[in-house]
Coordinates of N, CA and C in Angstrom, one line a residue:
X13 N -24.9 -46.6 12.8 CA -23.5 -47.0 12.8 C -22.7 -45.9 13.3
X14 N -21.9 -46.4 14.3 CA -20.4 -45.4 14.6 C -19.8 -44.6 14.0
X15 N -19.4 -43.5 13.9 CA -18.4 -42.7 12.8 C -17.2 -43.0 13.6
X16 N -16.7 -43.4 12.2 CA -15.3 -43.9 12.4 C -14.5 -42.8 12.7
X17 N -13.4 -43.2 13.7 CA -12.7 -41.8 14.2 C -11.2 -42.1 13.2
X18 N -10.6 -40.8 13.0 CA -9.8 -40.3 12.3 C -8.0 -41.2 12.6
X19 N -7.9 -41.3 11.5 CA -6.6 -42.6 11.8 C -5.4 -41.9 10.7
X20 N -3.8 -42.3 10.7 CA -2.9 -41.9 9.9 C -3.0 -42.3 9.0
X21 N -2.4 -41.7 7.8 CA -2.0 -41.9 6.7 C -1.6 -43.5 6.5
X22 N -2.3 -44.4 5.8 CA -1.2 -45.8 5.5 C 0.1 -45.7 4.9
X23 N 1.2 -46.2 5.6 CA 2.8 -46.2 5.2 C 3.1 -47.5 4.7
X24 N 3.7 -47.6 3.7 CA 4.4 -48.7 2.7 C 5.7 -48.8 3.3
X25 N 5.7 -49.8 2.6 CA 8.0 -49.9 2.2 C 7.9 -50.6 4.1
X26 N 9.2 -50.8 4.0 CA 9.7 -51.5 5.1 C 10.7 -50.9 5.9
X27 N 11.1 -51.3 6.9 CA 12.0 -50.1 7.8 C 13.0 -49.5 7.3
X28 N 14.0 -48.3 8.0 CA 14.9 -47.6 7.7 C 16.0 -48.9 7.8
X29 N 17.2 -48.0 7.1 CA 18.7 -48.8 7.2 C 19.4 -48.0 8.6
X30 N 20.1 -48.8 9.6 CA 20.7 -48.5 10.4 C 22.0 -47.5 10.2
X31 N 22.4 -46.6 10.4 CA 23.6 -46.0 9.9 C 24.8 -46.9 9.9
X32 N 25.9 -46.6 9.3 CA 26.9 -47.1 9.6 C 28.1 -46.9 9.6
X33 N 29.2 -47.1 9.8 CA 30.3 -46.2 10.2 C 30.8 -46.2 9.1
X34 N 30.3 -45.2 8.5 CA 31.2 -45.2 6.8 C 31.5 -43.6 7.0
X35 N 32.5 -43.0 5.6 CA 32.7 -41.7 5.8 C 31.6 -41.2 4.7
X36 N 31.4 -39.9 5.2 CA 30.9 -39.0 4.1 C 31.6 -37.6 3.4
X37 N 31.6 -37.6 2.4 CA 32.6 -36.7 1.9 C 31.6 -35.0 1.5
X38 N 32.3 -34.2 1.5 CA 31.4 -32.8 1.5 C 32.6 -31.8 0.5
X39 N 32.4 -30.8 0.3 CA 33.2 -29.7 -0.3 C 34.1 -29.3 0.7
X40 N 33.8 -29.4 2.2 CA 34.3 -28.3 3.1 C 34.8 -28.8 3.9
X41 N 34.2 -30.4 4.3 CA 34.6 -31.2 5.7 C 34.1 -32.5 5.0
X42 N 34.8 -33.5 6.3 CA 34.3 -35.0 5.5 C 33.8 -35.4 6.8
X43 N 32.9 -36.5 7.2 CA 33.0 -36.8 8.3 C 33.2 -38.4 8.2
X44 N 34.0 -38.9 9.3 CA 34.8 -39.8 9.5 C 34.7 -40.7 10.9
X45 N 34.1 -42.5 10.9 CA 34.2 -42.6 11.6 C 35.6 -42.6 13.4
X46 N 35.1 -42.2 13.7 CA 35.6 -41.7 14.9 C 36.4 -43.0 15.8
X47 N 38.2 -42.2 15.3 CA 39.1 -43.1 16.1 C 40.1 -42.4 17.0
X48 N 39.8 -42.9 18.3 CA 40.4 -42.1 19.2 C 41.4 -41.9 19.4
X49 N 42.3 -42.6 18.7 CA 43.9 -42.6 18.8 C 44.4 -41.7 17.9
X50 N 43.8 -41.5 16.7 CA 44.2 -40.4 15.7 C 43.5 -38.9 16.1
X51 N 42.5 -39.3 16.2 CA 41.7 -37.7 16.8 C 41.8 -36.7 17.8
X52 N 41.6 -37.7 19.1 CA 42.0 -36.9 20.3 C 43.1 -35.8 20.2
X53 N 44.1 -36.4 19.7 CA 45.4 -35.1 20.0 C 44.2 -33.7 19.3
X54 N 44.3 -33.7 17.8 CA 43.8 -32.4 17.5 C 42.8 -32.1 18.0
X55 N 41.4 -33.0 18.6 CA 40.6 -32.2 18.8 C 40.9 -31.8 19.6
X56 N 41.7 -32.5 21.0 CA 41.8 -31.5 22.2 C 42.4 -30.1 22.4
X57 N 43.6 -30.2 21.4 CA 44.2 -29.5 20.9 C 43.7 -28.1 20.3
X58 N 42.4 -28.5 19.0 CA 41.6 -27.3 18.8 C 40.6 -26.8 19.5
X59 N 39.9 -27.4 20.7 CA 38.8 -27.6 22.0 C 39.5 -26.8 22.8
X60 N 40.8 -26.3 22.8 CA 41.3 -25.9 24.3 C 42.4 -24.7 23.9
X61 N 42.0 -23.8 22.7 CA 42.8 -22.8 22.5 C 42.7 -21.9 23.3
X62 N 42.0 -21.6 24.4 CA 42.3 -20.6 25.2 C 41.3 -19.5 25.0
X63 N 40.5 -19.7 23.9 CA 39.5 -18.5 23.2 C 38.9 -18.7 24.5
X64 N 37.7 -17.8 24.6 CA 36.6 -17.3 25.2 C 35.2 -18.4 24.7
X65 N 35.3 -18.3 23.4 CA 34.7 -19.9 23.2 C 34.9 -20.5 23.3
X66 N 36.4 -21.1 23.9 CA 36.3 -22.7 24.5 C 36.3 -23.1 25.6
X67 N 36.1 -21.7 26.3 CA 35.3 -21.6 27.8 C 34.4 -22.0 27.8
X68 N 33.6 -21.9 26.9 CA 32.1 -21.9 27.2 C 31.4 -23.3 25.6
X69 N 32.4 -23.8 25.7 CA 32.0 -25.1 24.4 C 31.1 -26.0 25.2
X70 N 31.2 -26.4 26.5 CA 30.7 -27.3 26.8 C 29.6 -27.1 28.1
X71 N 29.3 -25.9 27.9 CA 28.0 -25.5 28.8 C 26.5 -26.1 29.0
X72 N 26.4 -26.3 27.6 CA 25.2 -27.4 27.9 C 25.4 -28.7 27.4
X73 N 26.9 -29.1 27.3 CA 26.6 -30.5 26.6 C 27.4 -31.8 28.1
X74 N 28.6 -31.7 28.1 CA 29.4 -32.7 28.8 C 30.2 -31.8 29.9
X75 N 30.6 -32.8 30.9 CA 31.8 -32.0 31.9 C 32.8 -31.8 31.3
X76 N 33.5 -30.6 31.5 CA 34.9 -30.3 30.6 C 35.7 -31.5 31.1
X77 N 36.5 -32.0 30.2 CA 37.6 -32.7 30.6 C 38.9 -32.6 31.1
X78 N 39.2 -33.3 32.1 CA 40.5 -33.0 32.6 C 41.6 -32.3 32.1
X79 N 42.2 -33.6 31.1 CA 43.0 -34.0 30.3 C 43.0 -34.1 29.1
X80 N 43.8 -34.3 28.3 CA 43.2 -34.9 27.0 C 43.4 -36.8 27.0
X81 N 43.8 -37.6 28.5 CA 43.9 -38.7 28.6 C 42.3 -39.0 29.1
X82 N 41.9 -38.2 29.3 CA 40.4 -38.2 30.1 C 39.4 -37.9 28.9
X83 N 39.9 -36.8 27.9 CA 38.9 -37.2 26.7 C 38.8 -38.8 25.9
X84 N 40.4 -38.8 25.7 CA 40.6 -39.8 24.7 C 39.8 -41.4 25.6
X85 N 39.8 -41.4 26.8 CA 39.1 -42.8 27.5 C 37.4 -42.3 27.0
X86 N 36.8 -40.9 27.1 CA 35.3 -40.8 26.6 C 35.3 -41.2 25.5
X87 N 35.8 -40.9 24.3 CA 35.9 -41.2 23.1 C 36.4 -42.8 23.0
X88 N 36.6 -43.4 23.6 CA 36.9 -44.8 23.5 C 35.6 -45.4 24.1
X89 N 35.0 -44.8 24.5 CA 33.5 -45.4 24.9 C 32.4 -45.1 23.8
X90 N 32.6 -43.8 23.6 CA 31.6 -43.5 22.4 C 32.1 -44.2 20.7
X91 N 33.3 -44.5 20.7 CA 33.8 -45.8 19.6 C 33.1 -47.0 19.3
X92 N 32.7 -47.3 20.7 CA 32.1 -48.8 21.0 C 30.6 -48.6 20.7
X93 N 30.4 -47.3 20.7 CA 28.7 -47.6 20.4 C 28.4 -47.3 19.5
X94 N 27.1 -48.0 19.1 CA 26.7 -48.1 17.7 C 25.5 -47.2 17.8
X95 N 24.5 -46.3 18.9 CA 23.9 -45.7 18.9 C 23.8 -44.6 20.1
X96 N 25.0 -43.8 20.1 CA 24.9 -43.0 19.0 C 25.9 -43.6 18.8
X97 N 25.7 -43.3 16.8 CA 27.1 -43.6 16.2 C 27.9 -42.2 16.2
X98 N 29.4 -42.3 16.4 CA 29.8 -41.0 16.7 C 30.7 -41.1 15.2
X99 N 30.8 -40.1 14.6 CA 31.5 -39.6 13.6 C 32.5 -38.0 14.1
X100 N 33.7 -38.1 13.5 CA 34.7 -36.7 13.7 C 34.4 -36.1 12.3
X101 N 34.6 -34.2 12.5 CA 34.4 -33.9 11.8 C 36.0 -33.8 10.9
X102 N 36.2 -33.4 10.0 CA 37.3 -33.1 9.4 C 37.0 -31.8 8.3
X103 N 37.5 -31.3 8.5 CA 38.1 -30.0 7.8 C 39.6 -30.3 6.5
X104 N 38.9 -29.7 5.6 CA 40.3 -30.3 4.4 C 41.2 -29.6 4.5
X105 N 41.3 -28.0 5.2 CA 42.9 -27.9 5.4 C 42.6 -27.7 6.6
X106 N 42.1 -28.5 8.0 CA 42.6 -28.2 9.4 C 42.2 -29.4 9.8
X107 N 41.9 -30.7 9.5 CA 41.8 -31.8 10.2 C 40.6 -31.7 10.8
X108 N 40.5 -32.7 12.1 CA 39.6 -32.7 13.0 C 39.4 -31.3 13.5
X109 N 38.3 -31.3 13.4 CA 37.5 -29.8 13.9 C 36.2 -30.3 14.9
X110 N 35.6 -31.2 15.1 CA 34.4 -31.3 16.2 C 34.2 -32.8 15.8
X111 N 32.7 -33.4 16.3 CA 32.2 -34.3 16.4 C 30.4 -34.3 15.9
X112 N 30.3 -35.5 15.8 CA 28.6 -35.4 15.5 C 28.2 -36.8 15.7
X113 N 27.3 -37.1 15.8 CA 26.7 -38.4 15.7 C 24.8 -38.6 15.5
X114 N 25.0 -39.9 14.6 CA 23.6 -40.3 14.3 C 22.5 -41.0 15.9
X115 N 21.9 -40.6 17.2 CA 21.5 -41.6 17.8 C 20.1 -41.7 17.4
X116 N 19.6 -42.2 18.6 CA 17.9 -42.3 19.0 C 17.3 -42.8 17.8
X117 N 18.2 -43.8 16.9 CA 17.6 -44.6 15.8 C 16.4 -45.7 16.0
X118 N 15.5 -45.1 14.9 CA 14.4 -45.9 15.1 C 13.6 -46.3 13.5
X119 N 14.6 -47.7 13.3 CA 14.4 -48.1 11.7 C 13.1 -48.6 11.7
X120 N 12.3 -48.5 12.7 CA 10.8 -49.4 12.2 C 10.3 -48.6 11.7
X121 N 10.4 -47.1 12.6 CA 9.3 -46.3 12.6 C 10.1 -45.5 11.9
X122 N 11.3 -45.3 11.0 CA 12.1 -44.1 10.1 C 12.1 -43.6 10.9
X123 N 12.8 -42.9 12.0 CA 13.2 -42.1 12.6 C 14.5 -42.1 13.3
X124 N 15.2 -40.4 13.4 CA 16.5 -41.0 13.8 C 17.1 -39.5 14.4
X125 N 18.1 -39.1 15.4 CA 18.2 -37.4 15.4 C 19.8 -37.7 15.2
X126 N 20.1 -36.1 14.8 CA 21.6 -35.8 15.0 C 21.8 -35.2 16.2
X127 N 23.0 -35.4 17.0 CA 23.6 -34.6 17.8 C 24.9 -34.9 18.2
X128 N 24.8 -34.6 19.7 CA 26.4 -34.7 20.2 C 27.6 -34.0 19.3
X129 N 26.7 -32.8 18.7 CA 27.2 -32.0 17.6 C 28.2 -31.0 18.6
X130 N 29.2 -30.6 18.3 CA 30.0 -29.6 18.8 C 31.4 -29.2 17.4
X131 N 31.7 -28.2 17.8 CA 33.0 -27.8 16.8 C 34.1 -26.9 17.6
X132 N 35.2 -27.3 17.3 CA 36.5 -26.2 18.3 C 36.2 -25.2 17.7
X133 N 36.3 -24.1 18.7 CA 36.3 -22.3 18.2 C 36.6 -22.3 16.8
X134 N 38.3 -22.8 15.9 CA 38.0 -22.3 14.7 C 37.4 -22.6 13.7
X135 N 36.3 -23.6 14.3 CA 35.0 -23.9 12.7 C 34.0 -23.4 13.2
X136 N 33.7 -23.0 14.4 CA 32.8 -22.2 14.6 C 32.2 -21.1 13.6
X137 N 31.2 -20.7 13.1 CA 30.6 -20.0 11.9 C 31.3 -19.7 10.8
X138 N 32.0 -21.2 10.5 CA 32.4 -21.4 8.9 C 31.2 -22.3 8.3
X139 N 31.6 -23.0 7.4 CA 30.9 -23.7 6.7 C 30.7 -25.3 7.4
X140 N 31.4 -25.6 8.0 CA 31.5 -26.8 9.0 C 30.1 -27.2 9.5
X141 N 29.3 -26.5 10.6 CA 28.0 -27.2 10.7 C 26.8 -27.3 9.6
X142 N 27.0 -26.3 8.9 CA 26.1 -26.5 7.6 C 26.3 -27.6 6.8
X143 N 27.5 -28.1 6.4 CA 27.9 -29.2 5.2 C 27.6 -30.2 6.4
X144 N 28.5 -30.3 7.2 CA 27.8 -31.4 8.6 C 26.5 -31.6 8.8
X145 N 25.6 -31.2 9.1 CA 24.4 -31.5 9.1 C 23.8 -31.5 7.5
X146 N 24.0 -31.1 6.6 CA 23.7 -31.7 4.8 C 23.7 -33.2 4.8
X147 N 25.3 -33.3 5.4 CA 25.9 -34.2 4.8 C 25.1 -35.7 5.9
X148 N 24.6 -35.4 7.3 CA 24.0 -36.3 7.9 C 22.6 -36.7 7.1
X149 N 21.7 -35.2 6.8 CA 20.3 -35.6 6.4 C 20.9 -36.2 5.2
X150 N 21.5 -35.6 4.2 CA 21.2 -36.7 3.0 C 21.4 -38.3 3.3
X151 N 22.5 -38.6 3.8 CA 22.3 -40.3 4.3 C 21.0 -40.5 5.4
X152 N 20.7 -39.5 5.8 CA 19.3 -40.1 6.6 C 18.2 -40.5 5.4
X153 N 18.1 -39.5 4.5 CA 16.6 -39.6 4.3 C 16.9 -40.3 2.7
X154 N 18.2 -39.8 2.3 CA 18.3 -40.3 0.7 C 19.1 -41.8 0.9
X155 N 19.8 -41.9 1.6 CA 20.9 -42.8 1.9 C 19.8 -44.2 2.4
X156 N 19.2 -43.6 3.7 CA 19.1 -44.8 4.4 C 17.6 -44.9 4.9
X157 N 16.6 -44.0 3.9 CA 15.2 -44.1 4.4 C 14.1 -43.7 5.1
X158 N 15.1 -42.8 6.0 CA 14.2 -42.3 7.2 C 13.0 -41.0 6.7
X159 N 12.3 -41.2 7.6 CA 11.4 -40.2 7.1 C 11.3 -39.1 8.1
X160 N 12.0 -39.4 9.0 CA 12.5 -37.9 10.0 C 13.5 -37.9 10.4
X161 N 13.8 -36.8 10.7 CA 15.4 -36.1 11.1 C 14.6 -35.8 12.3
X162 N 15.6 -35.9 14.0 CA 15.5 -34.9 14.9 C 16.4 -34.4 15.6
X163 N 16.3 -33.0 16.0 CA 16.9 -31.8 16.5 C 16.9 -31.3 17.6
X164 N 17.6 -31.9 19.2 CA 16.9 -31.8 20.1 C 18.4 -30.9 20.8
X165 N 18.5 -29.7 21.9 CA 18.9 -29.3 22.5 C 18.3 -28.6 23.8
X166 N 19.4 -28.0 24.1 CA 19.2 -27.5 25.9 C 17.7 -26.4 25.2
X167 N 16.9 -26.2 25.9 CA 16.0 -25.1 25.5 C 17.1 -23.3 25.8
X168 N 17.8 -23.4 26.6 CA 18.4 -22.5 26.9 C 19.7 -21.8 25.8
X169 N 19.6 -22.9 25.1 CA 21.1 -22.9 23.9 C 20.1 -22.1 22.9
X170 N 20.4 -20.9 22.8 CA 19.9 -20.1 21.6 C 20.6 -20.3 20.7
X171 N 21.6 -20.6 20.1 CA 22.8 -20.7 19.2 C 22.4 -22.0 18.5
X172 N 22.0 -23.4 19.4 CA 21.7 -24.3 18.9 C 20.2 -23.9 18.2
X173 N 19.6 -23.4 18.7 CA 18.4 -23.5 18.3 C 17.9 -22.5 17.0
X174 N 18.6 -21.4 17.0 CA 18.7 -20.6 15.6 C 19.4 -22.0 14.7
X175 N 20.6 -22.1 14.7 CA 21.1 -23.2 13.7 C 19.6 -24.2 13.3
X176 N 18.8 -24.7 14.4 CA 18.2 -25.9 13.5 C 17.1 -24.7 12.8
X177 N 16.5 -23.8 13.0 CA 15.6 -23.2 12.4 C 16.6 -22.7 10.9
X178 N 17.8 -22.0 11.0 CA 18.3 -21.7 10.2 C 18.6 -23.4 8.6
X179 N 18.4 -23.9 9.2 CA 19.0 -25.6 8.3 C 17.4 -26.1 7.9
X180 N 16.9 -25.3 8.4 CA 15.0 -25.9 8.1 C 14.2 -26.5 8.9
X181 N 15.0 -26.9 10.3 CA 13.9 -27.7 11.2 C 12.7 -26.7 11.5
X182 N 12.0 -27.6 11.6 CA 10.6 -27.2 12.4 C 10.5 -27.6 13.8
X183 N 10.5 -26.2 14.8 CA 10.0 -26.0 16.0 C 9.1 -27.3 16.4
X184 N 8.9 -27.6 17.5 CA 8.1 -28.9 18.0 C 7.2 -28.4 19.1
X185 N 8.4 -27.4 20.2 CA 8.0 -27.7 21.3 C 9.1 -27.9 22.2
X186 N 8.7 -27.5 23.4 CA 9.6 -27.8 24.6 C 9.4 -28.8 25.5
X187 N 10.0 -30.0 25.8 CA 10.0 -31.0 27.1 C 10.6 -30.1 28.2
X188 N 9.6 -30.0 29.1 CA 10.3 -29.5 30.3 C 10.3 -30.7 31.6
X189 N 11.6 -30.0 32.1 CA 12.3 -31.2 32.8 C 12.6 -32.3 32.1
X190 N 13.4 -32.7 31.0 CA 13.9 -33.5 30.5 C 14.9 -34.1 30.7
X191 N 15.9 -34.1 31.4 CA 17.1 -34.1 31.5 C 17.5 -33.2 32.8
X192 N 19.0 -34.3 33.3 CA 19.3 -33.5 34.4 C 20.9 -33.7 33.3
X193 N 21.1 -32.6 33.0 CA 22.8 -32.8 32.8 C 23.6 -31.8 33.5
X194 N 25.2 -32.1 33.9 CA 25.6 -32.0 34.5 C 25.0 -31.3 35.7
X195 N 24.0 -32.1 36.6 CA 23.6 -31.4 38.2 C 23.0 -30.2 38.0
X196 N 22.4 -29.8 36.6 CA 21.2 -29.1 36.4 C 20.0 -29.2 35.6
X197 N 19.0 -28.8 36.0 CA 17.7 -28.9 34.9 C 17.7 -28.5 34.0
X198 N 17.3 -29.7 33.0 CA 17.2 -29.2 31.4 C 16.4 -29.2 30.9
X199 N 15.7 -28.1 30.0 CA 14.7 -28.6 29.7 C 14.8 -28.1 27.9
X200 N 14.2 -29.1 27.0 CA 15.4 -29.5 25.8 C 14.1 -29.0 24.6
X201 N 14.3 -28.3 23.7 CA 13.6 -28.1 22.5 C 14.0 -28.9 21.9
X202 N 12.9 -29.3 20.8 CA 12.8 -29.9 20.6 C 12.2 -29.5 18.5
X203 N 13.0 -30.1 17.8 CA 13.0 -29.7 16.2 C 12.7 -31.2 15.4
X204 N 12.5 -31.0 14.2 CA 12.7 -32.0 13.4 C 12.3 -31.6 12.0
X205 N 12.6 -32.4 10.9 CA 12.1 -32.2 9.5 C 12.4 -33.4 8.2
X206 N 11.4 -33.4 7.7 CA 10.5 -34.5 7.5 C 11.0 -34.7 5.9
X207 N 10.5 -36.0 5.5 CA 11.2 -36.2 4.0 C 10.4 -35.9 3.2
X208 N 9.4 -35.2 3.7 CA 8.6 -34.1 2.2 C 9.4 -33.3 2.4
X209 N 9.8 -32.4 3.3 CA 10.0 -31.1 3.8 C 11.8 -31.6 2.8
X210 N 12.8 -32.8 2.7 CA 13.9 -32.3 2.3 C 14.2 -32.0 1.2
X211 N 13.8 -32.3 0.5 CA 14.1 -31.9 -1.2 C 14.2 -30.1 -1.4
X212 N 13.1 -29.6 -1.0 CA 13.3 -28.3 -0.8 C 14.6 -27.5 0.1
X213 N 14.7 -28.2 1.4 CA 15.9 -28.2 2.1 C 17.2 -28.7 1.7
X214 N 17.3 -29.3 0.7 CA 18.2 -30.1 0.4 C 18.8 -29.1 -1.0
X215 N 17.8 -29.0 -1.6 CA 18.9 -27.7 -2.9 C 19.0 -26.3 -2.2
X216 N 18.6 -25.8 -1.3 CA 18.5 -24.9 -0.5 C 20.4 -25.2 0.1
X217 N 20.7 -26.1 1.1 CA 21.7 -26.4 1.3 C 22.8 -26.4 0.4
X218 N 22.5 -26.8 -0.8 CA 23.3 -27.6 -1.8 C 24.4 -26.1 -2.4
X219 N 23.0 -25.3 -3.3 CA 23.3 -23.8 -3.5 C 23.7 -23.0 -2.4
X220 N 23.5 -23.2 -1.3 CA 24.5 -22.2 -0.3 C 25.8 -22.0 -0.4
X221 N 25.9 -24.3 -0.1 CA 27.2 -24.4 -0.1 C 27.9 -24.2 -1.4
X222 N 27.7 -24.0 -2.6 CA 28.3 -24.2 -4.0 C 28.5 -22.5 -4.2
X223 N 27.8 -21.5 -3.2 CA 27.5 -20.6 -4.0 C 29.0 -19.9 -3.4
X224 N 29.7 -18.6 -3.9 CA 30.4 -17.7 -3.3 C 30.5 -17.4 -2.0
X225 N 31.1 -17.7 -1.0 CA 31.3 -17.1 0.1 C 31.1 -15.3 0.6
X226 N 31.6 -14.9 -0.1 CA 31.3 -13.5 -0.2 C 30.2 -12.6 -0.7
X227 N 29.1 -13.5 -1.2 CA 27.8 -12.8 -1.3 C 26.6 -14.3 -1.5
X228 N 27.0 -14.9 0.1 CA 26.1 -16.0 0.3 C 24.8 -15.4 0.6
X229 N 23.8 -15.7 -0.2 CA 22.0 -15.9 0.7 C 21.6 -16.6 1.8
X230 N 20.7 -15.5 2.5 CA 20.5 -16.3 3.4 C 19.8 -18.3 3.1
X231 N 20.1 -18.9 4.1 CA 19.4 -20.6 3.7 C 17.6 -20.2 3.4
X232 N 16.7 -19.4 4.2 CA 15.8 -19.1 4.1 C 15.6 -18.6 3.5
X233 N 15.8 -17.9 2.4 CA 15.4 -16.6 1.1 C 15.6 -18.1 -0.1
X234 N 17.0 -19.2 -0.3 CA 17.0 -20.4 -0.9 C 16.2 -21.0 -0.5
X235 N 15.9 -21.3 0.5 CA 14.3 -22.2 0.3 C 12.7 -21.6 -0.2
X236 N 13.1 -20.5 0.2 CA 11.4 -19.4 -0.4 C 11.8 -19.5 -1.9
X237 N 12.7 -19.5 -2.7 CA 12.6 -19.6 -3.8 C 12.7 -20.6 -4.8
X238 N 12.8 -21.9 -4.2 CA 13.1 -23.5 -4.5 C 11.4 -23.8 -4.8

């Protein structure tokens, strides 16, 4: 007789729930689905202070925009779709501060990534991408089912790619040649983390965000001790 060759784990339960344009509320930021009539003014507004980082916000993601009539028509496209779903970030005392969204949804197979993540210079290394990405996985995995989160950027974006290690993703691997964006090669790392892996990640986040600002732990030293 044959020896049977090696096969996955059997999965129960029935597919993920689709995201949906609801808000999510956080300590620090809420996110909100995304209306271009109310948004555009501030984000372009906080997108285009003149910093040195908002030179360089959109290096690996989109062509900078003209205008802010030329954002607000992109954002009237990204309104319309349901994958990705785009969400604005909001800040409780500064308003819109960036964007994010749920795509590459895949409720048969629980799977689903965040991106299209960006923030104007002044939520840059506040608390904004941390509760923002919390606040996505808990509706992914507690909310709506999934059994993976993914984390995919330019392989070249170090900044992106510390953040997903710093939040708990697990390294994957590089697709090279993946992507041509704007008229260059991209080739995109590639992260993800799993709904064994969130419960540990998830009071890890929880205690960051709850804890003192002024003598916060690192995310990783909260999860070695969870």
């Amino acid at each position: 007789m044959d020896e049977e060759l090696p096969v996955g784990e059997p999965v129960g339960g029935g597919p993920a729930r689709a995201p949906e344009r609801r808000s999510l509320e956080g300590r620090y930021v809420s996110l909100r689905p995304l209306d271009p009539a109310r948004d555009v003014g501030p984000l372009w507004s906080a997108s285009h202070d003149g910093s040195d980082e908002a030179s360089r916000l959109w290096t690996y993601m989109y062509e900078p925009f003209a205008d802010a009539g030329e954002m607000q028509s992109w954002m009237q496209e990204c309104a319309r779709s349901d994958d990705p779903l785009f969400l604005t970030v909001h800040g409780h005392h500064a308003g819109p501060v960036g964007m994010a969204a749920f795509l590459n949804v895949e409720p048969a197979h629980r799977r689903l990534e965040i991106g299209h993540i960006w923030y104007a210079p002044s939520a840059q290394r506040t608390e904004a991408n941390t509760e923002t990405a919390y606040l996505m996985m808990r509706e992914a995995f507690d909310g709506l089912g999934y059994r993976r989160v993914e984390w995919k950027c330019d392989a070249r974006n170090e900044r992106s790619r510390a953040a997903a290690l710093r939040l708990g993703f697990t390294f994957e691997g590089v697709f090279r040649k993946h992507m041509i964006v704007r008229g260059r090669s991209r080739d995109s790392a590639w992260f993800s983390l799993l709904d064994d892996e969130w419960p540990v990640a998830k009071v890890a986040l929880e205690r960051w965000l709850a804890s003192d600002p002024d003598g916060r732990p690192s995310l990783a030293s909260l999860r070695e001790g969870t």
